[in-house]
Amino acid sequence: MKDDLASRITDAIINVLPKGKSFYPLHEPTFAGNEIKYTSDCIETGWVSSAGKYVEIFEEKLAEFTGTKRAIAVSNGTAALHVCLLLANVSPGDEVLCPALTFVATANAIAYCFATPNFVDSGYTTLGVDPLKLKEYLGRISIIKGDECFNKNTGKRIKALVVMHTFGHSVDLGPIIEICKAYKITLIEDAAESLGTKYKGVHTGNSGLLSSLSFNGNKTITTGGGGAIITNDEALGKLAKHITTTAKLAHKWEFYHDMVGYNYRMPNLNAALGVAQMEILPSLLAKKKTVAKRYQQAFSGFEGAEFFAQPEFSDSNYWLNLILLSKGNSGERDNILEATNAAGIMTRPAWLLMQKLPMYKDCPHDDLSVAEDLEARLINIPSSPNLAD
Ligand SMILES: *Cc1c(COP(=O)(O)O)cnc(C)c1O
């Protein structure tokens, strides 16, 4: 008899999910606190747009929760990343290292700066940038001149590295920070997926010169759409606020803008939602941990696939849970996606690797065999906090 991996996986997931629903999305928002109260307040008072008290309150709560000196709320996570790179002085013609296994926003933000992504490989313990392989790659391709790192093959300056904490699991920041120091490369963290995730007890986003968060509808908390820049550099934080709010100098009536600014503001209405979400964030994270634990149990000793558990140095938010098919079973991936989605269980493969997209196909990259292997075997499974109820 044929060992039907697709139906065994479907059953294993169903056993974890609460009964009685016909559809289980990958990640739906939870509104369990003051969401209606605070957004109604915006509408009743008329403060729905670019001014109002909730933006500041949201920013304070984000800085406090992440343990960073400053948080700046913006229109979305991609805009946050764009500003992180601009303020790190990523300039036209530069190269910026980033993982091939990431959401397209990471690479797009680099392209917005007229810089070129240079894709690096992932590691099996984190799914994110592998420090050993990164060090080996830089040793091979780079040369340091003065305070700057250059790619010997392309002649371009390698200005920054963007790491991404994949599905809420922290990369191994310690060695990555050391490599960035040694090679004079600025570290930026794309922490869009890792709100609530700590690396060795410190919230992710504290090690980059600047880091970005996202509050899109499918993220751990949502503001409808939104993002934030977090940083421990007060001066850069101040500049980030200025440049994302059209670079206008405060004045009673004058429109004086002292640089090219961006309208990347988060509206007060969205920030009101964010404040309510921050109030329930600890309970959301606890529920997400419960769901992850149940999946881990369901897949312990399972033949043909394993649940991906947090690396030892990461206290992960388990934003999106995932299973990895055993080597040799990658051919079954699409059958499993077919079977689970047909059963009302929303599952998704990993993103297509960045160098496979038309606009990034000619970008420089390291050997990407681990990212390729992960892409072939990875399946995200339902992860909403309410699945714990
Ligand atoms: C969600 C996400 C972003 C930002 O997305 P927005 O929709 O612009 O808020 C950036 N990078 C990664 C890895 C993401 O998952």
PDB file of C-alpha atoms in Angstrom, residues 230-338:
ATOM      1  CA  ILE A 230      13.411  50.857  15.604  1.00  0.00           C
ATOM      2  CA  THR A 231      16.892  52.019  16.600  1.00  0.00           C
ATOM      3  CA  ASN A 232      19.186  52.591  19.565  1.00  0.00           C
ATOM      4  CA  ASP A 233      20.771  55.607  17.870  1.00  0.00           C
ATOM      5  CA  GLU A 234      18.868  58.691  19.100  1.00  0.00           C
ATOM      6  CA  ALA A 235      20.120  60.959  16.322  1.00  0.00           C
ATOM      7  CA  LEU A 236      19.167  58.482  13.591  1.00  0.00           C
ATOM      8  CA  GLY A 237      15.793  57.960  15.277  1.00  0.00           C
ATOM      9  CA  LYS A 238      15.143  61.677  15.172  1.00  0.00           C
ATOM     10  CA  LEU A 239      16.197  61.826  11.529  1.00  0.00           C
ATOM     11  CA  ALA A 240      13.985  58.818  10.711  1.00  0.00           C
ATOM     12  CA  LYS A 241      10.966  60.627  12.164  1.00  0.00           C
ATOM     13  CA  HIS A 242      11.844  63.759  10.197  1.00  0.00           C
ATOM     14  CA  ILE A 243      12.434  62.087   6.828  1.00  0.00           C
ATOM     15  CA  THR A 244       9.283  59.931   7.064  1.00  0.00           C
ATOM     16  CA  THR A 245       7.083  62.974   7.780  1.00  0.00           C
ATOM     17  CA  THR A 246       8.033  65.074   4.703  1.00  0.00           C
ATOM     18  CA  ALA A 247      11.061  66.676   6.455  1.00  0.00           C
ATOM     19  CA  LYS A 248       9.005  69.693   7.512  1.00  0.00           C
ATOM     20  CA  LEU A 249      10.356  72.020  10.160  1.00  0.00           C
ATOM     21  CA  ALA A 250       7.789  72.769  12.866  1.00  0.00           C
ATOM     22  CA  HIS A 251       6.301  76.218  12.369  1.00  0.00           C
ATOM     23  CA  LYS A 252       2.913  77.856  12.957  1.00  0.00           C
ATOM     24  CA  TRP A 253       2.253  78.410   9.262  1.00  0.00           C
ATOM     25  CA  GLU A 254       5.373  78.059   7.142  1.00  0.00           C
ATOM     26  CA  PHE A 255       5.979  75.128   4.789  1.00  0.00           C
ATOM     27  CA  TYR A 256       9.719  74.767   5.116  1.00  0.00           C
ATOM     28  CA  HIS A 257      11.144  71.345   4.226  1.00  0.00           C
ATOM     29  CA  ASP A 258      14.916  71.062   4.650  1.00  0.00           C
ATOM     30  CA  MET A 259      15.522  67.881   2.621  1.00  0.00           C
ATOM     31  CA  VAL A 260      13.740  65.448   0.309  1.00  0.00           C
ATOM     32  CA  GLY A 261      11.351  63.782   2.722  1.00  0.00           C
ATOM     33  CA  TYR A 262       8.860  60.955   2.335  1.00  0.00           C
ATOM     34  CA  ASN A 263       5.204  60.740   3.227  1.00  0.00           C
ATOM     35  CA  TYR A 264       5.654  57.429   5.019  1.00  0.00           C
ATOM     36  CA  ARG A 265       3.553  58.441   8.041  1.00  0.00           C
ATOM     37  CA  MET A 266       1.302  55.997   9.811  1.00  0.00           C
ATOM     38  CA  PRO A 267      -2.197  57.528  10.104  1.00  0.00           C
ATOM     39  CA  ASN A 268      -3.585  58.009  13.615  1.00  0.00           C
ATOM     40  CA  LEU A 269      -6.452  55.602  12.827  1.00  0.00           C
ATOM     41  CA  ASN A 270      -3.978  52.781  12.160  1.00  0.00           C
ATOM     42  CA  ALA A 271      -1.890  53.690  15.199  1.00  0.00           C
ATOM     43  CA  ALA A 272      -5.033  53.485  17.372  1.00  0.00           C
ATOM     44  CA  LEU A 273      -5.447  49.890  16.221  1.00  0.00           C
ATOM     45  CA  GLY A 274      -1.763  49.354  16.971  1.00  0.00           C
ATOM     46  CA  VAL A 275      -2.041  50.643  20.543  1.00  0.00           C
ATOM     47  CA  ALA A 276      -4.894  48.219  21.226  1.00  0.00           C
ATOM     48  CA  GLN A 277      -2.880  45.383  19.661  1.00  0.00           C
ATOM     49  CA  MET A 278       0.187  46.188  21.787  1.00  0.00           C
ATOM     50  CA  GLU A 279      -1.982  45.844  24.902  1.00  0.00           C
ATOM     51  CA  ILE A 280      -2.830  42.240  23.981  1.00  0.00           C
ATOM     52  CA  LEU A 281       0.533  41.325  22.431  1.00  0.00           C
ATOM     53  CA  PRO A 282       1.771  39.302  25.437  1.00  0.00           C
ATOM     54  CA  SER A 283      -1.359  37.131  25.364  1.00  0.00           C
ATOM     55  CA  LEU A 284      -1.090  36.698  21.578  1.00  0.00           C
ATOM     56  CA  LEU A 285       2.501  35.532  21.960  1.00  0.00           C
ATOM     57  CA  ALA A 286       1.548  33.067  24.695  1.00  0.00           C
ATOM     58  CA  LYS A 287      -1.174  31.603  22.488  1.00  0.00           C
ATOM     59  CA  LYS A 288       1.188  31.321  19.535  1.00  0.00           C
ATOM     60  CA  LYS A 289       3.637  29.385  21.727  1.00  0.00           C
ATOM     61  CA  THR A 290       0.859  26.993  22.739  1.00  0.00           C
ATOM     62  CA  VAL A 291      -0.044  26.336  19.094  1.00  0.00           C
ATOM     63  CA  ALA A 292       3.619  25.732  18.221  1.00  0.00           C
ATOM     64  CA  LYS A 293       4.005  23.303  21.121  1.00  0.00           C
ATOM     65  CA  ARG A 294       0.998  21.302  19.936  1.00  0.00           C
ATOM     66  CA  TYR A 295       2.388  21.050  16.411  1.00  0.00           C
ATOM     67  CA  GLN A 296       5.759  20.035  17.801  1.00  0.00           C
ATOM     68  CA  GLN A 297       4.116  17.180  19.696  1.00  0.00           C
ATOM     69  CA  ALA A 298       1.992  16.164  16.713  1.00  0.00           C
ATOM     70  CA  PHE A 299       5.088  15.882  14.522  1.00  0.00           C
ATOM     71  CA  SER A 300       7.447  14.314  17.040  1.00  0.00           C
ATOM     72  CA  GLY A 301       8.426  10.907  15.690  1.00  0.00           C
ATOM     73  CA  PHE A 302       6.454  11.607  12.500  1.00  0.00           C
ATOM     74  CA  GLU A 303       7.858   9.816   9.506  1.00  0.00           C
ATOM     75  CA  GLY A 304       8.451  11.984   6.424  1.00  0.00           C
ATOM     76  CA  ALA A 305       8.336  15.471   7.902  1.00  0.00           C
ATOM     77  CA  GLU A 306       9.487  17.426  10.941  1.00  0.00           C
ATOM     78  CA  PHE A 307       8.263  20.499  12.769  1.00  0.00           C
ATOM     79  CA  PHE A 308      10.769  23.368  12.709  1.00  0.00           C
ATOM     80  CA  ALA A 309      11.575  24.314  16.311  1.00  0.00           C
ATOM     81  CA  GLN A 310      13.366  27.431  17.533  1.00  0.00           C
ATOM     82  CA  PRO A 311      17.193  27.488  17.596  1.00  0.00           C
ATOM     83  CA  GLU A 312      18.601  27.285  21.158  1.00  0.00           C
ATOM     84  CA  PHE A 313      19.562  30.977  21.217  1.00  0.00           C
ATOM     85  CA  SER A 314      16.155  32.161  19.989  1.00  0.00           C
ATOM     86  CA  ASP A 315      13.019  32.692  22.044  1.00  0.00           C
ATOM     87  CA  SER A 316      10.822  32.730  18.957  1.00  0.00           C
ATOM     88  CA  ASN A 317       7.388  34.249  18.416  1.00  0.00           C
ATOM     89  CA  TYR A 318       6.469  31.362  16.077  1.00  0.00           C
ATOM     90  CA  TRP A 319       4.902  33.880  13.721  1.00  0.00           C
ATOM     91  CA  LEU A 320       4.382  31.236  11.038  1.00  0.00           C
ATOM     92  CA  ASN A 321       4.800  27.609  11.987  1.00  0.00           C
ATOM     93  CA  LEU A 322       6.352  25.328   9.417  1.00  0.00           C
ATOM     94  CA  ILE A 323       7.180  21.752   8.666  1.00  0.00           C
ATOM     95  CA  LEU A 324      10.131  20.534   6.643  1.00  0.00           C
ATOM     96  CA  LEU A 325       9.618  17.458   4.516  1.00  0.00           C
ATOM     97  CA  SER A 326      12.364  14.868   4.887  1.00  0.00           C
ATOM     98  CA  LYS A 327      15.038  14.913   2.211  1.00  0.00           C
ATOM     99  CA  GLY A 328      13.746  12.777  -0.596  1.00  0.00           C
ATOM    100  CA  ASN A 329      10.130  13.820   0.008  1.00  0.00           C
ATOM    101  CA  SER A 330      10.378  17.241  -1.659  1.00  0.00           C
ATOM    102  CA  GLY A 331       8.641  15.764  -4.703  1.00  0.00           C
ATOM    103  CA  GLU A 332       5.550  15.400  -2.493  1.00  0.00           C
ATOM    104  CA  ARG A 333       5.414  19.104  -1.597  1.00  0.00           C
ATOM    105  CA  ASP A 334       2.813  20.185  -4.118  1.00  0.00           C
ATOM    106  CA  ASN A 335       0.590  17.165  -3.386  1.00  0.00           C
ATOM    107  CA  ILE A 336       0.647  18.135   0.277  1.00  0.00           C
ATOM    108  CA  LEU A 337      -0.155  21.780  -0.529  1.00  0.00           C
ATOM    109  CA  GLU A 338      -3.004  20.532  -2.732  1.00  0.00           C
TER     110      GLU A 338
END
